[in-house]
CSV table of C-alpha atoms in Angstrom, one decimal:
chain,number,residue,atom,x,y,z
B,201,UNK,CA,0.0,0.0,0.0
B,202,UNK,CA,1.7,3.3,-1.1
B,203,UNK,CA,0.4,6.4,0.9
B,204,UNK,CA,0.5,10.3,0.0
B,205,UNK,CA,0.9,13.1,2.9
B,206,UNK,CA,-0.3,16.8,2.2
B,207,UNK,CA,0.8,19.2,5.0
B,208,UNK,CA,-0.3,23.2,5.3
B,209,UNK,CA,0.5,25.3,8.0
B,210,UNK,CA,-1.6,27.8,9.6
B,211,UNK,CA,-0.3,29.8,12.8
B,212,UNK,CA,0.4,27.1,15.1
B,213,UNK,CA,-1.3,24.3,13.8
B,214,UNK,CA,-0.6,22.0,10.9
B,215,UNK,CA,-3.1,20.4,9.0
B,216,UNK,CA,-2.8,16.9,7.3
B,217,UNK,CA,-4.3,14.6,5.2
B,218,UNK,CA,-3.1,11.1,4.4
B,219,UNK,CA,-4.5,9.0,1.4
B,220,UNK,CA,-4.0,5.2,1.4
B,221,UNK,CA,-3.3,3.7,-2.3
B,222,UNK,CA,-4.0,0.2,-3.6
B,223,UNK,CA,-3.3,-0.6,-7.2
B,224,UNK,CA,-4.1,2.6,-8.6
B,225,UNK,CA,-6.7,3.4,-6.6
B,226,UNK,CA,-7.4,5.6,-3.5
B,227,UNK,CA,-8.6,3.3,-0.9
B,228,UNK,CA,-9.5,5.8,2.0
B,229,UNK,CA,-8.8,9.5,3.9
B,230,UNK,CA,-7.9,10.4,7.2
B,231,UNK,CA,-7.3,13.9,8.0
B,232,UNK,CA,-6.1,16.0,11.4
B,233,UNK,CA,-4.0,18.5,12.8
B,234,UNK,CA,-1.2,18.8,14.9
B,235,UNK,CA,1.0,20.8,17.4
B,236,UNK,CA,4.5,19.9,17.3
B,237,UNK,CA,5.2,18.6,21.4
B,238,UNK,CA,1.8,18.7,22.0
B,239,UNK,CA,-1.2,16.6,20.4
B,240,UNK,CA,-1.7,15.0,16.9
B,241,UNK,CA,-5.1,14.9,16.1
B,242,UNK,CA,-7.4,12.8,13.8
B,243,UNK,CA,-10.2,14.2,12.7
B,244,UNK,CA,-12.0,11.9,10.2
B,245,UNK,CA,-10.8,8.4,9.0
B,246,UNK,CA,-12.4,6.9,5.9
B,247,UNK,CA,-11.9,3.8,4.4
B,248,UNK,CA,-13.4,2.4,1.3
B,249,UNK,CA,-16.5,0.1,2.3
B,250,UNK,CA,-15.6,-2.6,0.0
B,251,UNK,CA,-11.8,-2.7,1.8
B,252,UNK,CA,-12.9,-2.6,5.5
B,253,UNK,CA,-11.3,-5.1,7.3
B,254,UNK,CA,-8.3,-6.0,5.5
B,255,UNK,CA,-6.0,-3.8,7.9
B,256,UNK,CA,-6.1,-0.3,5.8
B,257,UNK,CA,-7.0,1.3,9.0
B,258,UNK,CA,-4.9,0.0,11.4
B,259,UNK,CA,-2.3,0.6,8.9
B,260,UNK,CA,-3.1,4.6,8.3
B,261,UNK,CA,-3.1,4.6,12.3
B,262,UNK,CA,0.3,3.4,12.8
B,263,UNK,CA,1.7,5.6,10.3
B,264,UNK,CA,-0.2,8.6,12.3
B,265,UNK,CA,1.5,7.2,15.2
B,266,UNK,CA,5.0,6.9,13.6
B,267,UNK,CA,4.2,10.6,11.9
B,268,UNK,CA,3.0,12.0,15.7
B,269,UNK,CA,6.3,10.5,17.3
B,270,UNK,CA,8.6,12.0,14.3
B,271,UNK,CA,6.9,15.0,15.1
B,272,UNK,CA,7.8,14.9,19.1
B,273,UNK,CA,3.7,14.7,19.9
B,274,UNK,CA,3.2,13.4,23.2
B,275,UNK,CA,-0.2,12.1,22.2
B,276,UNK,CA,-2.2,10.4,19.1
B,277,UNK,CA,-6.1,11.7,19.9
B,278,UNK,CA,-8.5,9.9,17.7
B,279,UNK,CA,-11.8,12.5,17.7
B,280,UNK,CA,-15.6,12.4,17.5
B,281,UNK,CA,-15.5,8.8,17.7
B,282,UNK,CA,-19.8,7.8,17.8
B,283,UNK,CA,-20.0,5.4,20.3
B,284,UNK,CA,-22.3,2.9,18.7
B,285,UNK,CA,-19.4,2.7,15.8
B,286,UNK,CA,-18.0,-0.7,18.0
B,287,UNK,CA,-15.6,-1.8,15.0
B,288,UNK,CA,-13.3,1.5,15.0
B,289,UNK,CA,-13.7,1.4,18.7
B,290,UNK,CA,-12.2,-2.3,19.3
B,291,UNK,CA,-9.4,-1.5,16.5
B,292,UNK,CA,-8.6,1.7,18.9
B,293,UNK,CA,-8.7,-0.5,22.4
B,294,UNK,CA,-6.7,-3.0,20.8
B,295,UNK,CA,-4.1,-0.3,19.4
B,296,UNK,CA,-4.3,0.5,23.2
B,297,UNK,CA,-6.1,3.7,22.9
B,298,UNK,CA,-8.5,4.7,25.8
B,299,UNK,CA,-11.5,6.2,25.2
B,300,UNK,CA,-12.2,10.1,27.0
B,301,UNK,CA,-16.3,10.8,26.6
B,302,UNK,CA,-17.2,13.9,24.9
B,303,UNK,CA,-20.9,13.6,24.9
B,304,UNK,CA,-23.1,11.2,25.4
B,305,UNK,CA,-22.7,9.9,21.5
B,306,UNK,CA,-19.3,10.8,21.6
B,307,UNK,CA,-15.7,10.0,22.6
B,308,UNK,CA,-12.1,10.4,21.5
B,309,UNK,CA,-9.4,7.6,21.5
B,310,UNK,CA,-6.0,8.7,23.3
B,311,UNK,CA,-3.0,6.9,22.5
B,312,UNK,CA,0.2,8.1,25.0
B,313,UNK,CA,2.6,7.6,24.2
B,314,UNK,CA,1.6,7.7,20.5
Protein backbone atom coordinates (compact mmCIF):
# COMPACT_ATOMS: atom_id res chain seq x y z
CA UNK A 1 0.00 0.00 0.00
CA UNK A 2 1.72 3.33 -1.06
CA UNK A 3 0.40 6.44 0.85
CA UNK A 4 0.52 10.25 -0.04
CA UNK A 5 0.89 13.06 2.89
CA UNK A 6 -0.31 16.84 2.20
CA UNK A 7 0.85 19.17 5.02
CA UNK A 8 -0.34 23.23 5.29
CA UNK A 9 0.50 25.33 7.97
CA UNK A 10 -1.56 27.80 9.57
CA UNK A 11 -0.35 29.82 12.78
CA UNK A 12 0.41 27.14 15.15
CA UNK A 13 -1.32 24.32 13.76
CA UNK A 14 -0.59 21.98 10.89
CA UNK A 15 -3.10 20.39 9.04
CA UNK A 16 -2.82 16.91 7.34
CA UNK A 17 -4.25 14.59 5.24
CA UNK A 18 -3.14 11.06 4.38
CA UNK A 19 -4.55 9.05 1.41
CA UNK A 20 -4.02 5.24 1.41
CA UNK A 21 -3.29 3.72 -2.31
CA UNK A 22 -3.96 0.24 -3.60
CA UNK A 23 -3.32 -0.60 -7.17
CA UNK A 24 -4.06 2.59 -8.60
CA UNK A 25 -6.67 3.43 -6.61
CA UNK A 26 -7.43 5.57 -3.45
CA UNK A 27 -8.56 3.30 -0.94
CA UNK A 28 -9.46 5.85 1.97
CA UNK A 29 -8.82 9.51 3.93
CA UNK A 30 -7.88 10.43 7.25
CA UNK A 31 -7.30 13.88 8.05
CA UNK A 32 -6.06 15.99 11.35
CA UNK A 33 -4.02 18.48 12.79
CA UNK A 34 -1.22 18.82 14.88
CA UNK A 35 0.97 20.84 17.42
CA UNK A 36 4.54 19.94 17.30
CA UNK A 37 5.17 18.56 21.41
CA UNK A 38 1.85 18.72 22.04
CA UNK A 39 -1.19 16.64 20.36
CA UNK A 40 -1.71 14.99 16.88
CA UNK A 41 -5.14 14.93 16.10
CA UNK A 42 -7.41 12.83 13.83
CA UNK A 43 -10.16 14.17 12.65
CA UNK A 44 -11.96 11.85 10.24
CA UNK A 45 -10.77 8.36 9.01
CA UNK A 46 -12.36 6.95 5.86
CA UNK A 47 -11.95 3.77 4.40
CA UNK A 48 -13.42 2.43 1.25
CA UNK A 49 -16.47 0.08 2.33
CA UNK A 50 -15.63 -2.62 0.04
CA UNK A 51 -11.83 -2.72 1.78
CA UNK A 52 -12.91 -2.56 5.52
CA UNK A 53 -11.30 -5.12 7.30
CA UNK A 54 -8.30 -5.96 5.52
CA UNK A 55 -6.02 -3.75 7.86
CA UNK A 56 -6.10 -0.34 5.85
CA UNK A 57 -7.01 1.27 8.96
CA UNK A 58 -4.89 0.02 11.38
CA UNK A 59 -2.33 0.57 8.90
CA UNK A 60 -3.15 4.60 8.28
CA UNK A 61 -3.11 4.61 12.28
CA UNK A 62 0.30 3.42 12.76
CA UNK A 63 1.73 5.61 10.25
CA UNK A 64 -0.17 8.60 12.28
CA UNK A 65 1.50 7.17 15.23
CA UNK A 66 5.02 6.93 13.63
CA UNK A 67 4.17 10.62 11.95
CA UNK A 68 3.03 12.02 15.71
CA UNK A 69 6.33 10.53 17.31
CA UNK A 70 8.61 11.97 14.26
CA UNK A 71 6.86 15.01 15.10
CA UNK A 72 7.82 14.93 19.09
CA UNK A 73 3.71 14.71 19.89
CA UNK A 74 3.24 13.39 23.21
CA UNK A 75 -0.18 12.08 22.15
CA UNK A 76 -2.22 10.36 19.10
CA UNK A 77 -6.10 11.67 19.87
CA UNK A 78 -8.53 9.85 17.68
CA UNK A 79 -11.78 12.50 17.71
CA UNK A 80 -15.57 12.40 17.48
CA UNK A 81 -15.53 8.78 17.70
CA UNK A 82 -19.77 7.75 17.81
CA UNK A 83 -19.96 5.45 20.26
CA UNK A 84 -22.27 2.92 18.66
CA UNK A 85 -19.41 2.68 15.84
CA UNK A 86 -17.99 -0.69 17.97
CA UNK A 87 -15.61 -1.80 15.05
CA UNK A 88 -13.33 1.47 15.00
CA UNK A 89 -13.75 1.44 18.68
CA UNK A 90 -12.19 -2.29 19.26
CA UNK A 91 -9.36 -1.47 16.52
CA UNK A 92 -8.58 1.69 18.90
CA UNK A 93 -8.72 -0.50 22.44
CA UNK A 94 -6.72 -2.96 20.77
CA UNK A 95 -4.06 -0.26 19.40
CA UNK A 96 -4.31 0.46 23.22
CA UNK A 97 -6.13 3.75 22.93
CA UNK A 98 -8.49 4.70 25.85
CA UNK A 99 -11.54 6.18 25.21
CA UNK A 100 -12.24 10.10 27.03
CA UNK A 101 -16.30 10.75 26.60
CA UNK A 102 -17.24 13.93 24.86
CA UNK A 103 -20.85 13.59 24.94
CA UNK A 104 -23.13 11.20 25.37
CA UNK A 105 -22.67 9.90 21.50
CA UNK A 106 -19.31 10.81 21.62
CA UNK A 107 -15.69 10.00 22.60
CA UNK A 108 -12.14 10.35 21.54
CA UNK A 109 -9.43 7.63 21.55
CA UNK A 110 -6.03 8.70 23.25
CA UNK A 111 -3.03 6.92 22.51
CA UNK A 112 0.19 8.09 25.03
CA UNK A 113 2.59 7.61 24.23
CA UNK A 114 1.62 7.71 20.48
Amino acid sequence: MKTDWRFEESEQRRHYVIEPWLDGRRVGRAHGWFEPGESFVLEKIEIDSRQRSRGYGSTVIEQLRQKAREKACRELVINNVRSSNHRAIALYEAMGAKAVPLSASLCAFVITPP
